[in-house]
Coordinates of C-alpha atoms in Angstrom, one line a residue:
Chain E
X356 CA -145.0 -104.9 74.3
X357 CA -147.8 -107.4 74.6
X358 CA -150.4 -107.4 71.8
X359 CA -153.7 -109.1 71.5
X360 CA -154.9 -109.6 67.9
X361 CA -158.6 -110.1 67.0
X362 CA -158.9 -111.0 63.3
X363 CA -161.0 -113.8 61.8
X364 CA -159.2 -114.0 58.4
X365 CA -156.5 -116.5 58.8
X366 CA -154.1 -115.1 56.2
X367 CA -154.4 -111.6 57.6
X368 CA -154.1 -112.8 61.2
X369 CA -151.0 -114.7 60.3
X370 CA -149.6 -111.6 58.6
X371 CA -150.3 -109.5 61.6
X372 CA -148.6 -112.0 64.0
X373 CA -145.6 -112.2 61.6
X374 CA -145.4 -108.4 61.5
X375 CA -145.7 -107.8 65.2
X376 CA -143.3 -110.6 66.2
X377 CA -140.8 -109.5 63.5
X378 CA -140.6 -106.1 65.2
X379 CA -139.8 -107.7 68.5
X380 CA -143.2 -107.5 70.2
X381 CA -145.1 -110.3 71.8
X382 CA -148.5 -111.6 70.5
X383 CA -150.1 -112.6 73.8
X384 CA -153.3 -114.1 72.3
X385 CA -155.4 -114.1 69.2
X386 CA -159.3 -113.9 69.1
X387 CA -161.0 -115.3 66.0
X388 CA -164.5 -114.4 66.7
X389 CA -166.4 -111.3 68.1
X390 CA -167.5 -112.9 71.4
X391 CA -164.0 -114.0 72.3
X392 CA -162.6 -110.5 72.2
X393 CA -163.6 -109.0 75.5
X394 CA -162.9 -112.1 77.6
X395 CA -159.5 -112.5 76.0
X396 CA -158.7 -108.8 76.7
X397 CA -159.9 -109.0 80.3
X398 CA -157.7 -112.1 80.8
X399 CA -154.6 -110.9 79.0
X400 CA -154.6 -107.1 79.8
X401 CA -152.3 -106.4 76.8
X402 CA -150.4 -103.2 76.2
X403 CA -152.4 -102.7 73.0
X404 CA -155.2 -104.6 71.1
X405 CA -155.4 -104.8 67.4
X406 CA -159.1 -105.5 66.5
X407 CA -160.8 -106.0 63.1
X408 CA -164.2 -104.2 62.9
X409 CA -166.0 -107.0 61.1
X410 CA -165.9 -110.3 62.9
X411 CA -167.9 -113.5 63.0
X412 CA -170.6 -114.6 63.9
X413 CA -172.5 -111.6 62.4
X414 CA -169.7 -110.2 60.2
X415 CA -171.0 -106.7 60.9
X416 CA -169.3 -104.5 63.5
X417 CA -168.8 -107.0 66.3
X418 CA -165.1 -106.0 66.6
X419 CA -165.9 -102.4 67.0
X420 CA -168.5 -103.1 69.6
X421 CA -166.1 -105.3 71.5
X422 CA -163.5 -102.6 71.4
X423 CA -165.9 -100.0 72.9
X424 CA -167.0 -102.5 75.5
X425 CA -163.5 -103.5 76.4
X426 CA -162.6 -99.8 76.9
X427 CA -165.5 -99.5 79.3
X428 CA -164.3 -102.5 81.3
X429 CA -160.6 -101.6 81.1
X430 CA -160.4 -97.7 81.1
X431 CA -157.8 -96.4 78.6
X432 CA -157.0 -99.8 77.2
X433 CA -155.2 -98.9 74.0
X434 CA -157.1 -100.2 71.0
X435 CA -156.2 -100.1 67.3
X436 CA -159.2 -100.9 65.2
X437 CA -158.7 -102.1 61.6
X438 CA -161.5 -101.7 59.1
X439 CA -162.1 -102.9 55.5
X440 CA -163.4 -99.4 54.7
X441 CA -163.6 -96.0 56.2
X442 CA -166.7 -95.3 58.1
X443 CA -166.6 -92.1 60.0
X444 CA -169.5 -93.2 62.2
X445 CA -167.4 -96.0 63.5
X446 CA -164.5 -93.7 64.2
X447 CA -166.8 -91.2 65.9
X448 CA -168.3 -94.0 68.1
X449 CA -164.9 -95.2 69.1
X450 CA -163.7 -91.6 69.9
X451 CA -166.9 -90.8 71.8
X452 CA -165.5 -92.1 75.1
X453 CA -162.2 -90.3 74.7
X454 CA -159.4 -90.4 72.2
X455 CA -156.5 -91.5 74.4
X456 CA -155.0 -94.7 73.1
X457 CA -157.4 -95.0 70.2
X458 CA -156.5 -95.9 66.6
X459 CA -158.7 -96.5 63.6
X460 CA -156.9 -97.5 60.4
X461 CA -157.8 -99.0 57.1
X462 CA -156.6 -102.5 56.8
X463 CA -154.5 -101.5 53.8
X464 CA -152.2 -99.4 56.0
X465 CA -150.9 -102.6 57.6
X466 CA -148.6 -103.1 54.6
X467 CA -146.8 -99.9 55.3
X468 CA -145.0 -101.7 58.0
X469 CA -143.0 -98.9 59.6
X470 CA -146.0 -96.5 59.7
X471 CA -148.2 -99.2 61.0
X472 CA -145.8 -100.1 63.8
X473 CA -145.4 -96.4 64.6
X474 CA -149.2 -96.1 64.9
X475 CA -149.3 -99.2 67.0
X476 CA -146.6 -97.8 69.3
X477 CA -148.4 -94.4 69.5
X478 CA -151.7 -95.9 70.4
X479 CA -150.1 -98.2 73.0
X480 CA -148.6 -95.1 74.6
X481 CA -152.0 -93.4 74.8
X482 CA -151.8 -91.4 71.6
X483 CA -154.2 -91.5 68.7
X484 CA -153.8 -92.9 65.2
X485 CA -156.6 -92.1 62.9
X486 CA -156.4 -93.0 59.2
X487 CA -155.9 -90.0 57.0
X488 CA -159.1 -91.0 55.2
X489 CA -161.1 -91.1 58.4
X490 CA -159.8 -87.8 59.5
X491 CA -160.5 -86.1 56.1
X492 CA -164.0 -87.6 56.2
X493 CA -164.5 -86.3 59.7
X494 CA -163.1 -82.9 58.7
X495 CA -165.3 -82.7 55.7
X496 CA -168.4 -82.6 57.9
X497 CA -167.3 -79.2 59.1
X498 CA -166.7 -77.3 55.9
X499 CA -169.6 -74.9 56.3
X500 CA -169.1 -72.9 59.4
X501 CA -165.4 -73.3 60.1
X502 CA -163.4 -71.2 62.5
X503 CA -160.1 -72.6 61.2
X504 CA -158.1 -71.6 58.2
X505 CA -157.1 -74.1 55.6
X506 CA -153.6 -74.4 56.9
X507 CA -154.8 -74.8 60.5
X508 CA -157.1 -77.6 59.3
X509 CA -154.2 -79.3 57.7
X510 CA -152.3 -79.1 60.9
X511 CA -155.2 -80.3 62.9
X512 CA -155.7 -83.1 60.5
X513 CA -152.2 -84.3 61.0
X514 CA -152.6 -83.9 64.8
X515 CA -155.7 -86.1 64.5
X516 CA -153.7 -88.7 62.7
X517 CA -151.4 -88.6 65.7
X518 CA -148.3 -86.8 64.3
X519 CA -146.0 -84.8 66.5
X520 CA -144.9 -81.2 65.7
X521 CA -141.7 -82.2 64.0
X522 CA -143.4 -84.6 61.7
X523 CA -146.2 -82.1 60.9
X524 CA -143.6 -79.4 60.1
X525 CA -141.7 -81.8 57.8
X526 CA -144.9 -82.9 56.1
X527 CA -146.2 -79.4 55.5
X528 CA -142.7 -78.2 54.7
X529 CA -142.8 -75.4 57.3
X530 CA -140.7 -74.7 60.4
X531 CA -141.6 -76.2 63.7
X532 CA -142.2 -72.7 65.0
X533 CA -144.9 -72.2 62.4
X534 CA -146.6 -75.4 63.4
X535 CA -146.4 -74.3 67.0
X536 CA -148.1 -71.0 66.1
X537 CA -150.8 -72.7 64.2
X538 CA -151.5 -75.1 67.1
X539 CA -151.7 -72.1 69.4
X540 CA -154.3 -70.5 67.1
X541 CA -156.2 -73.7 66.9
X542 CA -156.4 -74.1 70.7
X543 CA -157.5 -70.4 71.0
X544 CA -160.2 -70.7 68.4
X545 CA -161.5 -73.9 69.9
X546 CA -161.4 -72.4 73.4
X547 CA -158.8 -74.7 74.9
X548 CA -155.9 -73.6 77.2
X549 CA -152.7 -73.1 75.2
X550 CA -150.5 -75.6 76.9
X551 CA -149.3 -78.0 74.3
X552 CA -149.5 -81.4 75.9
X553 CA -150.4 -84.6 74.1
X554 CA -153.7 -84.8 75.9
X555 CA -154.6 -81.2 74.8
X556 CA -153.9 -82.1 71.3
X557 CA -156.4 -85.0 71.5
X558 CA -158.9 -82.6 73.1
X559 CA -158.4 -80.2 70.3
X560 CA -159.2 -82.8 67.7
X561 CA -162.3 -83.8 69.6
X562 CA -163.4 -80.3 70.2
X563 CA -163.1 -79.6 66.5
X564 CA -164.9 -82.7 65.5
X565 CA -167.7 -82.1 68.0
X566 CA -168.1 -78.4 67.2
Chain I
X274 CA -242.4 -100.8 5.8
X275 CA -243.2 -103.2 3.0
X276 CA -243.6 -107.0 2.8
X277 CA -240.0 -107.5 2.0
X278 CA -238.8 -106.1 5.3
X279 CA -241.4 -108.2 7.2
X280 CA -240.0 -111.3 5.5
X281 CA -236.5 -110.2 6.3
X282 CA -237.4 -109.7 9.9
X283 CA -239.0 -113.1 10.0
X284 CA -235.9 -114.7 8.4
X285 CA -233.7 -112.9 10.8
X286 CA -235.8 -114.1 13.7
X287 CA -235.7 -117.7 12.5
X288 CA -231.9 -117.4 11.9
X289 CA -231.5 -116.1 15.4
X290 CA -233.5 -119.0 16.8
X291 CA -231.5 -121.4 14.8
X292 CA -228.2 -119.9 16.1
X293 CA -229.5 -120.0 19.7
X294 CA -230.5 -123.6 19.2
X295 CA -227.0 -124.4 17.9
X296 CA -225.6 -122.7 21.0
X297 CA -227.8 -124.7 23.2
X298 CA -226.8 -127.9 21.3
X299 CA -223.1 -127.1 21.9
X300 CA -224.0 -126.3 25.5
X301 CA -225.5 -129.8 25.8
X302 CA -222.0 -131.2 25.2
X303 CA -220.4 -129.3 28.1
X304 CA -223.6 -130.0 30.1
X305 CA -222.8 -133.7 29.6
X306 CA -219.3 -132.9 30.7
X307 CA -220.6 -131.1 33.8
X308 CA -222.4 -134.3 34.8
X309 CA -219.2 -136.3 34.4
X310 CA -217.5 -133.5 36.4
X311 CA -220.1 -133.8 39.2
X312 CA -219.5 -137.5 39.3
X313 CA -215.8 -136.9 39.3
X314 CA -216.1 -134.4 42.1
X315 CA -217.9 -137.0 44.2
X316 CA -215.1 -139.5 43.6
X317 CA -212.4 -136.9 44.4
X318 CA -214.2 -135.9 47.6
X319 CA -214.2 -139.5 48.7
X320 CA -210.5 -140.0 48.0
X321 CA -209.8 -136.7 49.8
X322 CA -211.8 -137.9 52.8
X323 CA -209.6 -141.0 52.8
X324 CA -206.6 -138.7 52.7
X325 CA -205.0 -140.1 49.5
X326 CA -206.7 -137.6 47.3
X327 CA -205.2 -134.6 49.1
X328 CA -201.8 -135.7 48.0
X329 CA -202.5 -135.5 44.3
X330 CA -205.4 -133.0 44.4
X331 CA -203.9 -130.7 41.7
X332 CA -203.6 -133.6 39.4
X333 CA -207.1 -134.9 40.2
X334 CA -208.9 -131.6 39.5
X335 CA -207.1 -131.2 36.2
X336 CA -209.7 -133.1 34.2
X337 CA -212.5 -131.1 35.9
X338 CA -210.7 -127.9 35.0
X339 CA -210.5 -129.3 31.5
X340 CA -214.3 -129.4 31.3
X341 CA -214.6 -125.9 32.6
X342 CA -211.9 -124.9 30.0
X343 CA -214.0 -126.4 27.2
X344 CA -216.9 -124.3 28.4
X345 CA -214.8 -121.2 28.6
X346 CA -213.7 -121.8 25.0
X347 CA -217.3 -122.3 23.9
X348 CA -218.5 -119.1 25.6
X349 CA -215.6 -117.2 24.2
X350 CA -216.3 -118.5 20.7
X351 CA -220.0 -117.7 20.9
X352 CA -219.7 -114.2 22.5
X353 CA -216.2 -113.0 21.7
X354 CA -215.6 -112.3 25.4
X355 CA -212.1 -113.4 26.3
X356 CA -212.2 -115.6 29.4
X357 CA -208.8 -116.5 30.9
X358 CA -208.4 -119.3 33.4
X359 CA -208.8 -118.0 36.9
X360 CA -206.9 -120.6 38.9
X361 CA -204.2 -119.9 41.4
X362 CA -200.9 -121.6 40.8
X363 CA -200.8 -124.9 42.6
X364 CA -197.6 -126.3 41.1
X365 CA -195.2 -125.2 43.8
X366 CA -194.4 -126.4 47.3
X367 CA -195.2 -129.4 49.4
X368 CA -198.1 -131.6 48.3
X369 CA -200.4 -130.6 51.2
X370 CA -199.7 -127.0 50.5
X371 CA -200.7 -127.5 46.9
X372 CA -203.9 -129.2 47.9
X373 CA -204.7 -126.3 50.1
X374 CA -204.2 -123.8 47.3
X375 CA -206.6 -125.8 45.2
X376 CA -209.2 -126.0 48.0
X377 CA -209.0 -122.4 49.0
X378 CA -209.1 -121.2 45.4
X379 CA -212.5 -119.6 44.8
X380 CA -212.3 -120.8 41.1
X381 CA -212.4 -124.4 42.3
X382 CA -215.8 -123.8 43.9
X383 CA -217.1 -121.6 41.2
X384 CA -216.3 -124.4 38.7
X385 CA -218.3 -126.7 40.9
X386 CA -221.2 -124.3 41.1
X387 CA -221.2 -124.0 37.4
X388 CA -221.3 -127.8 36.9
X389 CA -224.2 -128.1 39.3
X390 CA -226.1 -125.4 37.4
X391 CA -225.1 -126.0 33.9
X392 CA -225.4 -129.8 33.9
X393 CA -229.2 -129.9 34.4
X394 CA -230.1 -126.5 33.0
X395 CA -228.0 -127.1 29.8
X396 CA -229.7 -130.4 29.1
X397 CA -233.2 -129.0 29.9
X398 CA -232.6 -126.0 27.6
X399 CA -231.5 -128.1 24.6
X400 CA -234.5 -130.4 25.2
X401 CA -236.8 -127.5 25.2
X402 CA -235.4 -126.1 22.0
X403 CA -235.7 -129.5 20.2
X404 CA -239.2 -130.0 21.4
X405 CA -240.3 -126.6 20.3
X406 CA -238.8 -127.0 16.8
X407 CA -240.4 -130.4 16.5
X408 CA -243.8 -129.3 17.7
X409 CA -243.8 -126.3 15.4
X410 CA -242.9 -128.4 12.4
X411 CA -245.4 -131.1 13.2
X412 CA -248.2 -128.6 13.9
X413 CA -247.7 -126.9 10.5
X414 CA -248.3 -130.3 8.8
X415 CA -251.4 -131.2 10.7
X416 CA -253.9 -129.8 8.2
X417 CA -252.5 -132.1 5.7
X418 CA -253.2 -135.4 7.5
X419 CA -255.5 -134.9 10.5
X420 CA -258.4 -136.3 8.6
X421 CA -256.6 -139.5 8.0
X422 CA -256.4 -140.2 11.7
X423 CA -259.1 -142.3 13.2
X424 CA -262.0 -140.0 14.5
X425 CA -261.5 -139.0 18.1
X426 CA -257.7 -139.1 18.1
X427 CA -255.9 -136.4 19.9
X428 CA -253.9 -134.3 17.5
X429 CA -252.2 -131.0 18.3
X430 CA -253.1 -131.4 22.0
X431 CA -256.9 -131.3 21.2
X432 CA -259.5 -133.4 19.6
X433 CA -259.9 -132.1 16.1
X434 CA -263.3 -132.6 14.7
X435 CA -263.7 -130.1 11.8
X436 CA -261.7 -128.2 9.2
X437 CA -261.7 -124.7 10.7
X438 CA -260.4 -126.2 13.9
X439 CA -257.9 -128.4 12.1
X440 CA -256.5 -125.2 10.4
X441 CA -256.7 -122.7 13.2
X442 CA -255.6 -124.8 16.2
X443 CA -252.4 -126.2 14.7
X444 CA -251.5 -122.8 13.4
X445 CA -252.0 -121.3 16.8
X446 CA -249.8 -124.0 18.3
X447 CA -247.2 -123.4 15.6
X448 CA -247.4 -119.7 16.3
X449 CA -246.9 -120.3 20.0
X450 CA -244.0 -122.5 19.4
X451 CA -242.5 -119.9 17.0
X452 CA -242.9 -117.2 19.6
X453 CA -241.2 -119.4 22.2
X454 CA -238.4 -120.2 19.7
X455 CA -238.0 -116.5 18.8
X456 CA -238.0 -115.4 22.4
X457 CA -237.4 -118.1 24.9
X458 CA -234.7 -120.1 23.1
X459 CA -232.4 -117.1 22.4
X460 CA -233.0 -116.0 26.0
X461 CA -232.0 -119.4 27.3
X462 CA -228.9 -119.4 25.1
X463 CA -228.0 -115.9 26.3
X464 CA -228.4 -116.8 29.9
X465 CA -226.5 -120.0 29.5
X466 CA -223.5 -118.1 28.0
X467 CA -223.8 -115.5 30.8
X468 CA -223.8 -118.2 33.4
X469 CA -220.6 -119.7 32.0
X470 CA -219.0 -116.3 31.8
X471 CA -220.1 -115.3 35.2
X472 CA -218.9 -118.4 37.0
X473 CA -215.8 -119.3 35.0
X474 CA -214.1 -116.0 34.4
X475 CA -211.5 -114.7 36.9
X476 CA -213.2 -112.6 39.5
X477 CA -212.2 -109.2 38.4
X478 CA -211.0 -107.6 41.6
X479 CA -209.9 -110.7 43.3
X480 CA -207.9 -111.7 40.3
X481 CA -206.2 -108.4 40.1
X482 CA -205.6 -108.3 43.9
X483 CA -204.1 -111.7 43.7
X484 CA -201.9 -110.7 40.8
X485 CA -200.8 -107.5 42.6
X486 CA -200.0 -109.6 45.7
X487 CA -197.9 -112.0 43.6
X488 CA -196.1 -109.2 41.9
X489 CA -195.5 -107.4 45.2
X490 CA -194.1 -110.5 46.6
X491 CA -191.9 -111.2 43.7
X492 CA -190.7 -107.6 43.6
X493 CA -189.8 -107.8 47.3
X494 CA -188.1 -111.1 46.6
X495 CA -186.2 -109.5 43.7
X496 CA -185.1 -106.6 45.8
X497 CA -184.1 -109.0 48.6
X498 CA -182.3 -111.3 46.3
X499 CA -180.5 -108.3 44.8
X500 CA -179.5 -106.9 48.1
X501 CA -178.3 -110.4 49.3
X502 CA -176.3 -110.7 46.2
X503 CA -174.7 -107.3 46.6
X504 CA -173.9 -108.2 50.2
X505 CA -172.3 -111.4 49.1
X506 CA -170.2 -109.6 46.5
X507 CA -169.1 -107.0 49.0
X508 CA -168.1 -109.8 51.5
X509 CA -166.2 -111.7 48.8
X510 CA -164.3 -108.6 47.9
X511 CA -163.6 -107.2 51.4
X512 CA -163.1 -110.4 53.4
X513 CA -161.6 -112.4 50.6
X514 CA -159.8 -110.3 48.0
X515 CA -158.9 -107.4 50.2
X516 CA -157.7 -109.4 53.2
X517 CA -155.7 -111.6 50.9
X518 CA -154.0 -108.6 49.3
X519 CA -153.3 -107.0 52.7
X520 CA -151.5 -110.2 53.8
X521 CA -149.5 -110.2 50.6
X522 CA -148.6 -106.5 51.1
X523 CA -147.5 -107.3 54.7
X524 CA -145.2 -110.0 53.4
X525 CA -143.8 -107.6 50.7
X526 CA -143.3 -105.0 53.4
X527 CA -141.5 -107.3 55.7
X528 CA -139.4 -108.6 52.8
X529 CA -138.5 -105.0 52.0
X530 CA -137.4 -104.4 55.6
X531 CA -135.3 -107.5 55.9
X532 CA -134.0 -107.2 52.3
X533 CA -130.4 -106.5 53.3
X534 CA -130.2 -107.8 56.8
X535 CA -131.9 -111.2 56.3
X536 CA -132.0 -111.9 52.5
X537 CA -133.1 -115.6 53.0
X538 CA -136.1 -114.7 55.1
X539 CA -136.9 -111.9 52.6
X540 CA -136.8 -114.3 49.7
X541 CA -139.2 -116.7 51.6
X542 CA -141.5 -113.8 52.2
X543 CA -141.4 -112.8 48.6
X544 CA -142.2 -116.3 47.5
X545 CA -145.2 -116.3 49.9
X546 CA -146.3 -113.0 48.5
X547 CA -146.1 -114.3 44.9
X548 CA -148.1 -117.4 45.8
X549 CA -150.6 -115.0 47.6
X550 CA -151.0 -112.9 44.5
X551 CA -151.8 -116.0 42.4
X552 CA -154.4 -117.1 45.0
X553 CA -156.0 -113.7 44.9
X554 CA -156.2 -113.8 41.2
X555 CA -157.9 -117.2 41.4
X556 CA -160.3 -115.9 44.0
X557 CA -161.0 -112.9 41.9
X558 CA -162.0 -115.1 39.0
X559 CA -164.4 -117.0 41.2
X560 CA -166.0 -113.7 42.4
X561 CA -166.3 -112.3 38.9
X562 CA -167.8 -115.6 37.6
X563 CA -170.4 -115.4 40.4
X564 CA -171.3 -111.9 39.4
X565 CA -171.9 -112.7 35.8
X566 CA -170.4 -115.8 34.3
X567 CA -168.2 -114.6 31.4
X568 CA -168.9 -117.8 29.4
X569 CA -172.6 -116.8 29.4
X570 CA -171.7 -113.7 27.6
X571 CA -169.5 -115.5 25.2
X572 CA -171.4 -118.7 24.4
X573 CA -175.0 -118.1 25.5
X574 CA -176.9 -120.3 27.9
X575 CA -176.6 -123.6 26.1
X576 CA -172.8 -123.3 25.8
X577 CA -172.4 -122.1 29.4
X578 CA -174.5 -124.9 30.8
X579 CA -172.7 -127.4 28.6
X580 CA -169.4 -126.2 30.1
X581 CA -170.9 -126.4 33.5
X582 CA -172.1 -130.0 33.0
X583 CA -168.8 -131.2 31.6
X584 CA -167.0 -129.8 34.7
X585 CA -168.9 -131.9 37.2
X586 CA -167.6 -134.8 39.3
X587 CA -170.8 -136.7 38.7
X588 CA -171.5 -137.5 35.0
X589 CA -174.2 -135.2 33.6
X590 CA -176.4 -135.8 30.6
X591 CA -177.4 -132.5 29.1
X592 CA -180.5 -132.0 26.9
X593 CA -180.6 -128.4 25.8
X594 CA -182.0 -127.3 22.5
X595 CA -178.7 -126.2 20.9
X596 CA -180.5 -123.4 19.1
X597 CA -181.7 -121.8 22.3
X598 CA -182.3 -118.2 21.3
X599 CA -180.5 -115.4 23.3
X600 CA -182.8 -114.7 26.2
X601 CA -182.9 -111.6 28.5
X602 CA -179.6 -111.5 30.4
X603 CA -181.5 -111.8 33.7
X604 CA -183.1 -115.0 32.6
X605 CA -179.9 -116.5 31.3
X606 CA -178.1 -115.6 34.4
X607 CA -180.8 -117.0 36.6
X608 CA -181.0 -120.2 34.5
X609 CA -177.2 -120.6 34.8
X610 CA -177.3 -119.9 38.5
X611 CA -180.1 -122.5 39.1
X612 CA -178.3 -125.1 37.1
X613 CA -175.0 -124.4 38.8
X614 CA -176.6 -124.5 42.3
X615 CA -178.5 -127.6 41.5
X616 CA -175.5 -129.4 40.2
X617 CA -173.4 -128.3 43.2
X618 CA -176.1 -129.9 45.4
X619 CA -175.9 -133.0 43.3
X620 CA -172.2 -133.4 43.9
X621 CA -172.2 -132.1 47.5
X622 CA -175.3 -133.8 49.0
X623 CA -176.9 -136.4 46.8
X624 CA -174.3 -139.1 46.5
X625 CA -175.8 -139.6 43.0
X626 CA -173.9 -141.5 40.2
X627 CA -175.7 -139.7 37.4
X628 CA -177.6 -136.5 36.7
X629 CA -179.5 -135.0 33.8
X630 CA -180.0 -131.4 32.9
X631 CA -182.6 -130.3 30.5
X632 CA -183.2 -126.8 29.3
X633 CA -186.1 -126.2 26.9
X634 CA -187.8 -123.1 25.8
X635 CA -191.4 -123.7 25.1
X636 CA -193.4 -120.6 24.1
X637 CA -192.5 -117.8 26.4
X638 CA -191.3 -120.1 29.1
X639 CA -187.8 -121.5 29.8
X640 CA -187.9 -124.8 31.6
X641 CA -184.9 -126.1 33.5
X642 CA -185.0 -129.6 34.9
X643 CA -182.1 -131.0 36.9
X644 CA -182.6 -134.6 38.0
X645 CA -180.3 -137.0 39.9
X646 CA -180.5 -140.6 41.1
X647 CA -179.1 -139.9 44.5
X648 CA -180.4 -140.1 48.0
X649 CA -183.1 -137.5 47.7
X650 CA -184.6 -135.9 50.8
X651 CA -183.4 -132.4 49.8
X652 CA -184.9 -129.6 51.8
X653 CA -184.7 -125.8 51.8
X654 CA -183.0 -125.8 55.1
X655 CA -179.4 -126.7 55.8
X656 CA -177.7 -124.4 53.3
X657 CA -178.4 -126.6 50.3
X658 CA -178.9 -123.5 48.2
X659 CA -182.5 -124.5 47.4
X660 CA -183.8 -121.4 49.2
X661 CA -181.4 -119.3 47.0
X662 CA -182.8 -121.0 43.9
X663 CA -186.3 -120.3 44.9
X664 CA -185.5 -116.7 45.7
X665 CA -183.7 -116.1 42.5
X666 CA -186.5 -117.8 40.4
X667 CA -189.3 -116.0 42.3
X668 CA -187.5 -112.7 41.6
X669 CA -188.2 -113.3 37.9
X670 CA -191.8 -114.3 38.6
X671 CA -190.9 -117.9 37.8
X672 CA -191.9 -121.1 39.6
X673 CA -189.7 -123.7 41.3
X674 CA -190.8 -127.3 41.9
X675 CA -188.7 -129.5 44.0
X676 CA -189.4 -133.2 44.3
X677 CA -187.1 -135.1 46.5
X678 CA -188.5 -138.2 48.1
X679 CA -186.0 -139.9 50.3
X680 CA -184.2 -142.7 48.4
X681 CA -185.2 -142.0 44.9
X682 CA -183.3 -138.9 43.8
X683 CA -184.1 -135.3 43.4
X684 CA -185.8 -133.4 40.6
X685 CA -185.7 -129.6 40.5
X686 CA -187.9 -128.1 37.9
X687 CA -187.8 -124.4 37.3
X688 CA -189.9 -122.4 34.9
X689 CA -188.8 -118.9 34.0
X690 CA -190.9 -116.5 31.9
X691 CA -188.8 -115.2 29.1
X692 CA -190.7 -112.1 28.2
X693 CA -192.6 -109.6 30.3

């Protein structure tokens, strides 16, 4: 697949390019500053964009703003945002316009190469990839009045990270059937129809986060 | 009340008059100074009208302020009132700005008012006292010699013709003089001291308001400098160290993946990663040093600055009192920072062949002077770090003076208060 990278730090940019090329994907273009991002994406129309939150000239959240802007101009453009630190506000802003094809990961995750490439692939295919830390921060906001049980929250958390049922079952050391049951309960409690499609899963996460 | 107490009262009165006369005599000295001051003011006004004076106004008014300072000391001595100098700081910033500070300082104009009043009045008062003492003394002796004068001479303001007059009139005159000495002279002395106190002390509220404004500014500056510093450290850690480490980790991850399939590539990646880790460590040292230079903790300011000076590209002569006492950590860190920034400027911008650094503690003030023989023309703009120096110094309520005429080198002089 074709990837556009927006990252100002030369070393990291080089690392990302190396990583993506080594796994057989194509780096279509790189953007080194915030203002370059949207035009580059409009021109390249990549399968997925990897964007650093903090970019020059302001070194604030130029990358995030560009990601949101780009998704307005190119609906459902898969975007994987990398951040120096977890900021749930950023994730929430990014998810506000829909969670299809959205990823938000800590930069540190890049070094877990297989996982990072999985996340990139998932996002490119319209899934989500939220950093476990982002998810747990977002989930923590909801501790007080919570319709979900602890186990259901765990399942939802893993769903939010973008895992499929088999992976969730393996990670929680339960059967897939049990996972399926939990997901059904989650959908019911959040008032969503019980058909388990990828899109519903995303909706569930959003419904929970916004509840 | 017996005779003894009457005598005591008389003695006390005479002593009081004598003291008052002494005060007026001292006042005559500063009154003379005030006349010089007025003449000086006229000269300064002319040089200012010509423009030249404005450039060195703080230096020109210094002698005038010296006269006022003498009066302040005199008044303080005579009354016990503590009078501090009321002037605004005019030792910072461009020359015209300093001139403006002097001209808009109410203390400048109050000094002048005092000179105009105290000059003539001070001389008149001392003259009055001397005349009164002399008249009284002379009047008391008239009965002894009036008869020796040719008949018809005017003695003691009237023509004395017989003994009763010759005793009564001079005594009356002496009594009048005594009354004036007992009442008028102490009054004049008191008023003179009050005048000096009134015009030369800091205006209570204005002074406080000014001080509050300065402190508010320096506090805001301190907070801002602090915040800017924290931001910088965060940037250095996130954008430098973290990004570096991630790129190292990526290489390690790729090496791990290709370990069996492509051992040569993996080895290359491992070498890259190792080099990356070394770079990160070097970078980390820089960040840590910028937070608080470890050598400052180990060797104190003199040692740290000496290490700094010896590491420069441009030869640096260092004059630091080797026995600089340990100062508050904030002061040491600021002094080190100022020196480091100033020397960085010297090697980056000045094209100088030699620089001198002097660090001296005098009283409660630490003075840091960094001087070079380069091209001069340094300004706060253009990322020269001068703005950073000013901010950091102002944060500690210190002063920065930058003198950098084009072509003759740059002098940066910073004064930091060492105790609060």
